């Protein structure tokens, strides 16, 4: 576990520094085995990222990680201009922790919230193009299949995804249960995922397309 | 706690252990200023019992409106409260997580202390509360015997002082409420068992 390992901000960005007064977007995703907390500029550009293995203690680590991310990037909690939260598909436990936390933050800071499909962000991050098909675990035995602009479809354990010839499989959190090349694409998607999530969320916020704070559920 | 009714402290309390999302504001440890509950009874009626996944999702759906109503009824904001309390168990794991993480974040944003409370102690201490509009009344006097009868628990407990408990007896199989629901189902009554 590497809680608090902060990466993702380019040296140029760090050198430029922040005066602590800039508005920024807090990005949270707890749907996969790697929790992501990221700070982004209002245009979606990443300022800093913290990721760690989810384990059993999501809830204990999320707020401290947000606190560290804020401090390390010379940002202020009071200047968060919006919360972007991943809505899965993914681990139920993680999603509850992440969304409950995101809702309380948005409520108390009186800022907009947008839920972004974790699946859509992973597909965008995979770099595998429009024909990418994401597969992630759904509980201990089943999986979810996500295509671009499509809702997640449950794939019962034992069955294989029905792929068209030109479709490219991207597997996340399925090491040993998916083809090796699909898992490799999944790892690449994971690396670019925080930036993709922030970009998708920022675009919606910029368009005024926020979610209803009460109604947002995974 | 003995002086609780003398001080003016404000507590925000969050409960999500089972099928109700509840948030209350309590003054001086005893006076209810607001007490808002979103019940999922109707949601679970079709299955004749609580489905944990459905329950957790409903907590996420209702927790913000419940908070808004509780603060509005009490006429306060989060900045006015002295501490945030939350049920940390026992209960449905997924449901508890929603309230715990929500409450934790409320406390974190406003730099307030967070207090985890056992759900059954919450039931016991309801006996100390006074409803809005009711006259002040004496606190229960120790030693005392308390009976908890709920959907999940049946306990007889001796209390010689605050927060000290001795278990005198409990059910040997189902909780009283569970038995009630099972009999209701046997009789073909709608969930929860009882008159329509
Ligand atoms: Zn209860």
Tab-separated table of C-alpha atoms and ligand atoms in Angstrom:
chain	number	residue	atom	x	y	z
A	1	UNK	CA	0.000	0.000	0.000
A	2	UNK	CA	1.333	3.441	-0.854
A	3	UNK	CA	-1.205	5.734	0.731
A	4	UNK	CA	-0.428	9.320	0.013
A	5	UNK	CA	2.066	8.590	-2.750
A	6	UNK	CA	1.547	11.733	-4.769
A	7	UNK	CA	2.250	11.662	-8.451
A	8	UNK	CA	0.744	13.074	-11.572
A	9	UNK	CA	1.592	16.761	-11.375
A	10	UNK	CA	4.212	17.695	-13.962
A	11	UNK	CA	7.416	19.393	-12.710
A	12	UNK	CA	6.340	22.521	-14.575
A	13	UNK	CA	3.041	22.584	-12.743
A	14	UNK	CA	4.747	22.129	-9.406
A	15	UNK	CA	7.320	24.812	-10.162
A	16	UNK	CA	4.567	27.231	-11.055
A	17	UNK	CA	3.091	26.668	-7.623
A	18	UNK	CA	-0.286	27.872	-6.469
A	19	UNK	CA	-1.100	30.738	-4.226
A	20	UNK	CA	-3.624	28.657	-2.300
A	21	UNK	CA	-6.428	30.783	-3.653
A	22	UNK	CA	-7.085	29.081	-6.935
A	23	UNK	CA	-10.359	27.274	-7.396
A	24	UNK	CA	-9.936	23.555	-8.003
A	25	UNK	CA	-11.901	20.358	-8.513
A	26	UNK	CA	-11.719	17.426	-6.135
A	27	UNK	CA	-11.909	14.051	-7.879
A	28	UNK	CA	-12.685	10.823	-5.998
A	29	UNK	CA	-13.027	7.269	-7.257
A	30	UNK	CA	-13.487	4.251	-5.004
A	31	UNK	CA	-14.934	1.809	-7.527
A	32	UNK	CA	-11.796	-0.197	-8.321
A	33	UNK	CA	-9.086	-1.877	-6.238
A	34	UNK	CA	-7.088	1.379	-6.445
A	35	UNK	CA	-8.638	4.355	-4.698
A	36	UNK	CA	-8.021	7.602	-6.575
A	37	UNK	CA	-8.082	11.075	-5.063
A	38	UNK	CA	-7.042	13.856	-7.419
A	39	UNK	CA	-6.940	17.619	-7.575
A	40	UNK	CA	-7.649	19.227	-10.932
A	41	UNK	CA	-7.799	22.767	-12.249
A	42	UNK	CA	-11.276	23.897	-13.245
A	43	UNK	CA	-10.420	23.054	-16.869
A	44	UNK	CA	-9.753	19.454	-15.820
A	45	UNK	CA	-5.933	19.612	-15.912
A	46	UNK	CA	-4.518	17.404	-13.159
A	47	UNK	CA	-2.695	19.191	-10.350
A	48	UNK	CA	-1.984	16.199	-8.143
A	49	UNK	CA	-3.011	12.580	-7.637
A	50	UNK	CA	-2.952	10.146	-4.762
A	51	UNK	CA	-3.745	6.463	-5.250
A	52	UNK	CA	-3.597	3.472	-2.967
A	53	UNK	CA	-4.814	-0.122	-2.722
A	54	UNK	CA	-8.369	-0.041	-1.426
A	55	UNK	CA	-8.131	-2.861	1.102
A	56	UNK	CA	-10.702	-2.921	3.866
A	57	UNK	CA	-10.197	0.552	5.218
A	58	UNK	CA	-11.352	2.942	2.477
A	59	UNK	CA	-13.249	5.002	4.957
A	60	UNK	CA	-10.299	5.530	7.243
A	61	UNK	CA	-7.975	6.756	4.499
A	62	UNK	CA	-10.082	8.885	2.215
A	63	UNK	CA	-10.292	12.111	4.235
A	64	UNK	CA	-6.642	12.063	5.371
A	65	UNK	CA	-5.643	11.514	1.728
A	66	UNK	CA	-7.755	14.465	0.617
A	67	UNK	CA	-6.171	16.552	3.371
A	68	UNK	CA	-2.641	15.606	2.280
A	69	UNK	CA	-3.409	16.192	-1.399
A	70	UNK	CA	-4.747	19.632	-0.539
A	71	UNK	CA	-1.690	20.547	1.524
A	72	UNK	CA	0.939	19.111	-0.828
A	73	UNK	CA	-0.467	21.054	-3.750
A	74	UNK	CA	-0.873	24.258	-1.776
A	75	UNK	CA	-4.594	24.205	-2.327
A	76	UNK	CA	-7.346	25.093	0.097
A	77	UNK	CA	-10.342	23.040	1.076
A	78	UNK	CA	-12.470	26.175	1.007
A	79	UNK	CA	-11.568	26.731	-2.657
A	80	UNK	CA	-12.877	23.415	-3.965
A	81	UNK	CA	-15.203	24.491	-6.791
A	82	UNK	CA	-16.748	21.119	-7.510
A	83	UNK	CA	-16.617	17.437	-6.592
A	84	UNK	CA	-16.238	14.766	-9.275
A	85	UNK	CA	-17.011	11.260	-8.077
A	86	UNK	CA	-16.756	7.928	-9.885
A	87	UNK	CA	-20.072	6.036	-9.882
A	88	UNK	CA	-18.825	2.623	-10.962
A	89	UNK	CA	-19.529	-0.007	-11.948
A	90	UNK	CA	-17.337	-1.495	-9.260
A	91	UNK	CA	-17.067	-2.523	-5.640
A	92	UNK	CA	-20.269	-1.761	-3.721
A	93	UNK	CA	-18.457	-1.054	-0.479
A	94	UNK	CA	-16.052	1.374	-2.059
A	95	UNK	CA	-18.763	3.187	-3.994
A	96	UNK	CA	-20.777	3.785	-0.837
A	97	UNK	CA	-17.787	5.216	0.968
A	98	UNK	CA	-16.798	7.421	-1.957
A	99	UNK	CA	-20.244	8.743	-2.777
A	100	UNK	CA	-21.253	9.335	0.860
A	101	UNK	CA	-18.030	11.290	1.347
A	102	UNK	CA	-18.448	13.242	-1.894
A	103	UNK	CA	-22.032	14.147	-1.013
A	104	UNK	CA	-21.122	15.437	2.441
A	105	UNK	CA	-18.275	17.505	0.968
A	106	UNK	CA	-20.449	19.002	-1.764
A	107	UNK	CA	-23.223	19.735	0.736
A	108	UNK	CA	-21.048	21.407	3.334
A	109	UNK	CA	-18.901	23.350	0.872
A	110	UNK	CA	-22.039	24.274	-1.070
A	111	UNK	CA	-20.521	23.281	-4.398
A	112	UNK	CA	-21.751	21.248	-7.373
A	113	UNK	CA	-21.234	17.499	-7.646
A	114	UNK	CA	-20.957	15.392	-10.784
A	115	UNK	CA	-21.009	11.636	-10.879
A	116	UNK	CA	-18.894	10.256	-13.709
A	117	UNK	CA	-19.053	6.643	-14.824
A	118	UNK	CA	-15.862	4.942	-13.687
A	119	UNK	CA	-16.306	2.651	-16.670
A	120	UNK	CA	-16.494	5.532	-19.154
A	121	UNK	CA	-13.389	7.127	-17.648
A	122	UNK	CA	-11.454	3.827	-17.779
A	123	UNK	CA	-12.489	3.360	-21.435
A	124	UNK	CA	-11.381	6.900	-22.259
A	125	UNK	CA	-8.129	6.271	-20.399
A	126	UNK	CA	-7.430	2.965	-22.152
A	127	UNK	CA	-6.396	4.626	-25.378
A	128	UNK	CA	-7.930	1.620	-27.155
A	129	UNK	CA	-10.319	3.757	-29.164
A	130	UNK	CA	-14.038	3.595	-29.789
A	131	UNK	CA	-14.021	-0.180	-30.031
A	132	UNK	CA	-12.683	-0.685	-26.523
A	133	UNK	CA	-14.821	-2.890	-24.277
A	134	UNK	CA	-14.193	-2.714	-20.546
A	135	UNK	CA	-14.601	-5.689	-18.255
A	136	UNK	CA	-14.472	-5.308	-14.451
A	137	UNK	CA	-15.434	-7.596	-11.558
A	138	UNK	CA	-18.997	-7.530	-10.231
A	139	UNK	CA	-18.900	-9.262	-6.875
A	140	UNK	CA	-16.801	-12.386	-6.377
A	141	UNK	CA	-17.930	-14.290	-9.493
A	142	UNK	CA	-19.623	-12.035	-12.041
A	143	UNK	CA	-18.312	-9.228	-14.226
A	144	UNK	CA	-19.572	-6.008	-15.729
A	145	UNK	CA	-19.090	-5.191	-19.405
A	146	UNK	CA	-19.007	-1.518	-20.407
A	147	UNK	CA	-18.963	-0.157	-23.947
A	148	UNK	CA	-18.606	3.478	-25.018
A	149	UNK	CA	-21.855	5.337	-24.437
A	150	UNK	CA	-23.478	2.191	-23.069
A	151	UNK	CA	-24.783	1.224	-19.639
A	152	UNK	CA	-22.893	-1.544	-17.800
A	153	UNK	CA	-24.162	-5.035	-18.613
A	154	UNK	CA	-23.820	-7.839	-16.072
A	155	UNK	CA	-21.973	-10.903	-17.312
A	156	UNK	CA	-22.672	-13.928	-15.095
A	157	UNK	CA	-19.680	-15.938	-13.894
A	158	UNK	CA	-18.502	-18.622	-16.323
A	159	UNK	CA	-19.698	-16.857	-19.468
A	160	UNK	CA	-17.370	-15.002	-21.834
A	161	UNK	CA	-17.951	-11.522	-23.202
A	162	UNK	CA	-19.477	-11.612	-26.671
A	163	UNK	CA	-17.073	-9.421	-28.642
A	164	UNK	CA	-17.320	-8.227	-32.226
A	165	UNK	CA	-14.223	-8.935	-34.323
A	166	UNK	CA	-12.886	-5.403	-34.146
A	167	UNK	CA	-13.609	-4.879	-30.437
A	168	UNK	CA	-10.694	-4.636	-28.005
A	169	UNK	CA	-11.031	-5.990	-24.482
A	170	UNK	CA	-9.722	-3.896	-21.537
A	171	UNK	CA	-9.727	-5.773	-18.215
A	172	UNK	CA	-9.345	-4.044	-14.844
A	173	UNK	CA	-8.979	-5.879	-11.523
A	174	UNK	CA	-9.244	-9.235	-13.296
A	175	UNK	CA	-5.626	-10.459	-13.259
A	176	UNK	CA	-5.697	-14.209	-13.920
A	177	UNK	CA	-9.368	-14.067	-14.957
A	178	UNK	CA	-8.895	-12.222	-18.248
A	179	UNK	CA	-6.525	-12.519	-21.225
A	180	UNK	CA	-3.065	-11.104	-20.443
A	181	UNK	CA	-3.213	-8.477	-23.206
A	182	UNK	CA	-6.587	-7.258	-21.921
A	183	UNK	CA	-5.141	-6.903	-18.411
A	184	UNK	CA	-2.147	-5.012	-19.809
A	185	UNK	CA	-4.511	-2.561	-21.494
A	186	UNK	CA	-6.326	-2.354	-18.154
A	187	UNK	CA	-3.141	-1.331	-16.359
A	188	UNK	CA	-2.513	1.375	-18.965
A	189	UNK	CA	-6.093	2.558	-18.495
A	190	UNK	CA	-5.555	2.693	-14.746
A	191	UNK	CA	-2.515	4.946	-15.165
A	192	UNK	CA	-4.377	7.496	-17.273
A	193	UNK	CA	-7.656	7.080	-15.360
A	194	UNK	CA	-7.381	9.999	-12.863
A	195	UNK	CA	-6.768	12.447	-15.722
A	196	UNK	CA	-9.660	11.014	-17.756
A	197	UNK	CA	-12.042	11.148	-14.791
A	198	UNK	CA	-11.089	14.747	-13.995
A	199	UNK	CA	-11.416	15.781	-17.641
A	200	UNK	CA	-14.863	14.194	-18.064
A	201	UNK	CA	-16.098	15.695	-14.792
A	202	UNK	CA	-14.658	19.136	-15.470
A	203	UNK	CA	-16.301	19.217	-18.901
A	204	UNK	CA	-19.688	18.548	-17.366
A	205	UNK	CA	-19.177	21.101	-14.616
A	206	UNK	CA	-18.073	23.700	-17.171
A	207	UNK	CA	-21.277	23.030	-19.103
A	208	UNK	CA	-23.330	23.517	-15.940
A	209	UNK	CA	-24.342	19.864	-16.151
A	210	UNK	CA	-24.167	19.035	-12.442
A	211	UNK	CA	-25.969	16.176	-10.711
A	212	UNK	CA	-28.742	16.501	-8.135
A	213	UNK	CA	-26.900	16.122	-4.830
A	214	UNK	CA	-29.719	14.124	-3.247
A	215	UNK	CA	-30.469	11.832	-6.157
A	216	UNK	CA	-26.925	10.831	-7.116
A	217	UNK	CA	-26.460	7.106	-6.403
A	218	UNK	CA	-24.179	4.506	-7.963
B	1	UNK	CA	-23.758	13.444	31.041
B	2	UNK	CA	-25.314	14.137	34.452
B	3	UNK	CA	-25.137	17.860	33.759
B	4	UNK	CA	-26.223	17.374	30.199
B	5	UNK	CA	-29.512	19.220	30.485
B	6	UNK	CA	-27.761	22.201	32.011
B	7	UNK	CA	-25.426	22.910	29.110
B	8	UNK	CA	-26.452	24.276	25.739
B	9	UNK	CA	-24.333	22.007	23.597
B	10	UNK	CA	-25.713	20.984	20.222
B	11	UNK	CA	-25.218	17.519	18.800
B	12	UNK	CA	-25.964	16.341	15.272
B	13	UNK	CA	-26.696	12.604	15.262
B	14	UNK	CA	-26.741	10.332	12.199
B	15	UNK	CA	-28.245	6.830	12.029
B	16	UNK	CA	-28.194	4.458	9.032
B	17	UNK	CA	-27.756	1.001	10.545
B	18	UNK	CA	-30.798	-0.658	9.032
B	19	UNK	CA	-33.736	0.512	6.910
B	20	UNK	CA	-34.183	4.066	8.203
B	21	UNK	CA	-32.056	7.101	7.474
B	22	UNK	CA	-32.308	9.308	10.556
B	23	UNK	CA	-30.698	12.601	11.516
B	24	UNK	CA	-31.457	14.499	14.714
B	25	UNK	CA	-30.291	17.664	16.428
B	26	UNK	CA	-30.147	17.391	20.235
B	27	UNK	CA	-29.579	20.279	22.656
B	28	UNK	CA	-27.908	19.734	26.012
B	29	UNK	CA	-27.844	15.998	25.533
B	30	UNK	CA	-31.609	15.648	26.142
B	31	UNK	CA	-33.787	18.058	24.203
B	32	UNK	CA	-34.776	16.991	20.671
B	33	UNK	CA	-34.694	20.043	18.392
B	34	UNK	CA	-35.315	17.995	15.273
B	35	UNK	CA	-35.605	14.326	14.426
B	36	UNK	CA	-36.044	13.440	10.764
B	37	UNK	CA	-36.410	9.851	9.557
B	38	UNK	CA	-36.691	8.558	5.999
B	39	UNK	CA	-38.137	5.069	6.247
B	40	UNK	CA	-37.594	2.382	3.624
B	41	UNK	CA	-40.521	0.246	4.788
B	42	UNK	CA	-42.415	0.696	1.528
B	43	UNK	CA	-39.252	-0.044	-0.474
B	44	UNK	CA	-38.800	-3.445	1.197
B	45	UNK	CA	-42.493	-4.362	1.332
B	46	UNK	CA	-42.330	-6.274	-1.958
B	47	UNK	CA	-39.601	-8.624	-0.706
B	48	UNK	CA	-41.050	-9.157	2.784
B	49	UNK	CA	-37.732	-8.170	4.356
B	50	UNK	CA	-34.760	-5.880	4.001
B	51	UNK	CA	-32.465	-6.358	1.017
B	52	UNK	CA	-29.047	-5.006	2.122
B	53	UNK	CA	-28.012	-3.690	-1.317
B	54	UNK	CA	-31.299	-1.867	-1.740
B	55	UNK	CA	-31.097	-0.462	1.783
B	56	UNK	CA	-27.587	0.965	1.342
B	57	UNK	CA	-28.551	2.624	-1.928
B	58	UNK	CA	-31.635	4.194	-0.322
B	59	UNK	CA	-29.473	5.628	2.483
B	60	UNK	CA	-27.274	7.307	-0.143
B	61	UNK	CA	-30.404	8.632	-1.852
B	62	UNK	CA	-32.053	10.091	1.255
B	63	UNK	CA	-29.241	11.188	3.529
B	64	UNK	CA	-28.864	14.691	2.079
B	65	UNK	CA	-32.593	15.584	2.167
B	66	UNK	CA	-32.801	14.187	5.708
B	67	UNK	CA	-29.858	16.350	6.789
B	68	UNK	CA	-31.366	19.440	5.152
B	69	UNK	CA	-34.677	18.859	6.914
B	70	UNK	CA	-33.061	18.164	10.296
B	71	UNK	CA	-31.006	21.375	10.117
B	72	UNK	CA	-33.979	23.407	8.906
B	73	UNK	CA	-36.294	22.056	11.631
B	74	UNK	CA	-33.689	22.889	14.283
B	75	UNK	CA	-32.975	26.257	12.704
B	76	UNK	CA	-29.210	25.734	12.719
B	77	UNK	CA	-26.265	25.050	10.397
B	78	UNK	CA	-23.463	22.546	10.804
B	79	UNK	CA	-21.181	25.297	12.081
B	80	UNK	CA	-23.453	25.668	15.120
B	81	UNK	CA	-23.080	22.085	16.317
B	82	UNK	CA	-20.481	21.074	18.902
B	83	UNK	CA	-20.097	17.472	17.790
B	84	UNK	CA	-21.339	14.902	15.304
B	85	UNK	CA	-22.474	11.461	16.499
B	86	UNK	CA	-23.052	8.443	14.294
B	87	UNK	CA	-24.201	4.857	14.759
B	88	UNK	CA	-21.131	2.693	14.180
B	89	UNK	CA	-22.862	-0.651	14.733
B	90	UNK	CA	-24.300	-3.155	15.035
B	91	UNK	CA	-26.236	-3.138	11.766
B	92	UNK	CA	-26.047	-3.831	8.040
B	93	UNK	CA	-22.433	-3.220	6.986
B	94	UNK	CA	-23.259	-1.445	3.717
B	95	UNK	CA	-25.895	0.763	5.329
B	96	UNK	CA	-23.680	1.686	8.275
B	97	UNK	CA	-20.931	2.756	5.867
B	98	UNK	CA	-23.134	5.420	4.323
B	99	UNK	CA	-23.947	7.134	7.618
B	100	UNK	CA	-20.458	6.726	9.032
B	101	UNK	CA	-18.679	8.220	6.029
B	102	UNK	CA	-21.243	10.969	5.629
B	103	UNK	CA	-21.036	11.946	9.313
B	104	UNK	CA	-17.275	11.664	9.342
B	105	UNK	CA	-17.020	14.059	6.413
B	106	UNK	CA	-19.452	16.552	7.970
B	107	UNK	CA	-17.271	16.569	11.093
B	108	UNK	CA	-14.084	16.821	9.048
B	109	UNK	CA	-15.215	19.804	6.981
B	110	UNK	CA	-16.237	21.746	10.088
B	111	UNK	CA	-13.449	20.490	12.393
B	112	UNK	CA	-15.970	19.042	14.850
B	113	UNK	CA	-15.413	15.995	17.059
B	114	UNK	CA	-16.964	12.761	15.796
B	115	UNK	CA	-18.453	10.256	18.240
B	116	UNK	CA	-19.263	6.681	17.238
B	117	UNK	CA	-22.250	5.322	19.139
B	118	UNK	CA	-23.476	1.762	19.577
B	119	UNK	CA	-26.962	1.430	18.107
B	120	UNK	CA	-28.333	-0.358	21.177
B	121	UNK	CA	-26.988	2.318	23.507
B	122	UNK	CA	-28.838	4.747	21.280
B	123	UNK	CA	-32.050	2.849	21.966
B	124	UNK	CA	-31.400	2.941	25.723
B	125	UNK	CA	-30.606	6.635	25.777
B	126	UNK	CA	-33.786	7.506	23.929
B	127	UNK	CA	-35.287	7.242	27.422
B	128	UNK	CA	-33.384	10.401	28.402
B	129	UNK	CA	-34.751	12.524	25.540
B	130	UNK	CA	-37.570	15.038	25.639
B	131	UNK	CA	-39.603	15.898	22.576
B	132	UNK	CA	-39.906	19.417	21.228
B	133	UNK	CA	-42.639	21.178	23.179
B	134	UNK	CA	-42.605	18.750	26.108
B	135	UNK	CA	-41.815	20.046	29.596
B	136	UNK	CA	-38.398	19.305	31.069
B	137	UNK	CA	-38.479	16.226	33.236
B	138	UNK	CA	-36.170	14.416	35.621
B	139	UNK	CA	-33.573	12.059	34.232
B	140	UNK	CA	-34.073	8.355	34.840
B	141	UNK	CA	-32.600	7.445	38.247
B	142	UNK	CA	-29.878	4.818	38.680
B	143	UNK	CA	-29.810	1.931	39.267
B	144	UNK	CA	-32.319	0.971	36.602
B	145	UNK	CA	-33.316	-1.900	34.382
B	146	UNK	CA	-33.778	-1.334	30.663
B	147	UNK	CA	-35.489	-3.559	28.105
B	148	UNK	CA	-34.570	-3.297	24.433
B	149	UNK	CA	-37.050	-4.888	22.058
B	150	UNK	CA	-36.376	-4.216	18.386
B	151	UNK	CA	-36.301	-5.874	14.990
B	152	UNK	CA	-32.798	-7.186	15.586
B	153	UNK	CA	-32.379	-7.377	19.368
B	154	UNK	CA	-34.049	-8.365	22.615
B	155	UNK	CA	-32.033	-7.472	25.740
B	156	UNK	CA	-32.687	-6.925	29.425
B	157	UNK	CA	-29.917	-4.768	30.906
B	158	UNK	CA	-29.032	-3.384	34.317
B	159	UNK	CA	-27.523	0.128	34.432
B	160	UNK	CA	-25.902	1.264	37.686
B	161	UNK	CA	-24.594	4.447	36.064
B	162	UNK	CA	-24.199	6.102	32.671
B	163	UNK	CA	-22.593	3.871	30.059
B	164	UNK	CA	-22.265	0.891	32.406
B	165	UNK	CA	-24.277	-2.168	31.503
B	166	UNK	CA	-24.817	-5.654	32.845
B	167	UNK	CA	-26.684	-8.073	30.645
B	168	UNK	CA	-29.481	-9.696	32.634
B	169	UNK	CA	-31.037	-11.710	29.867
B	170	UNK	CA	-31.629	-11.975	26.137
B	171	UNK	CA	-33.526	-13.988	23.561
B	172	UNK	CA	-32.301	-17.527	22.968
B	173	UNK	CA	-33.221	-17.453	19.273
B	174	UNK	CA	-34.980	-14.716	17.277
B	175	UNK	CA	-35.300	-11.108	18.342
B	176	UNK	CA	-38.811	-10.119	19.312
B	177	UNK	CA	-39.226	-7.989	16.192
B	178	UNK	CA	-38.004	-10.771	13.935
B	179	UNK	CA	-40.491	-13.178	15.478
B	180	UNK	CA	-43.173	-10.569	14.951
B	181	UNK	CA	-42.318	-10.264	11.241
B	182	UNK	CA	-42.188	-14.039	10.783
B	183	UNK	CA	-45.601	-14.499	12.361
B	184	UNK	CA	-46.873	-11.676	10.163
B	185	UNK	CA	-45.626	-13.524	7.080
B	186	UNK	CA	-47.187	-16.799	8.256
B	187	UNK	CA	-50.503	-15.037	8.651
B	188	UNK	CA	-50.130	-13.484	5.202
B	189	UNK	CA	-49.967	-9.923	6.542
B	190	UNK	CA	-48.078	-7.263	4.543
B	191	UNK	CA	-44.546	-6.300	5.678
B	192	UNK	CA	-44.028	-5.144	8.411
B	193	UNK	CA	-46.478	-7.538	10.044
B	194	UNK	CA	-49.443	-5.745	11.514
B	195	UNK	CA	-52.762	-4.149	10.680
B	196	UNK	CA	-52.966	-2.520	7.241
C	1	LIG	ZN1	-32.840	-0.096	16.323
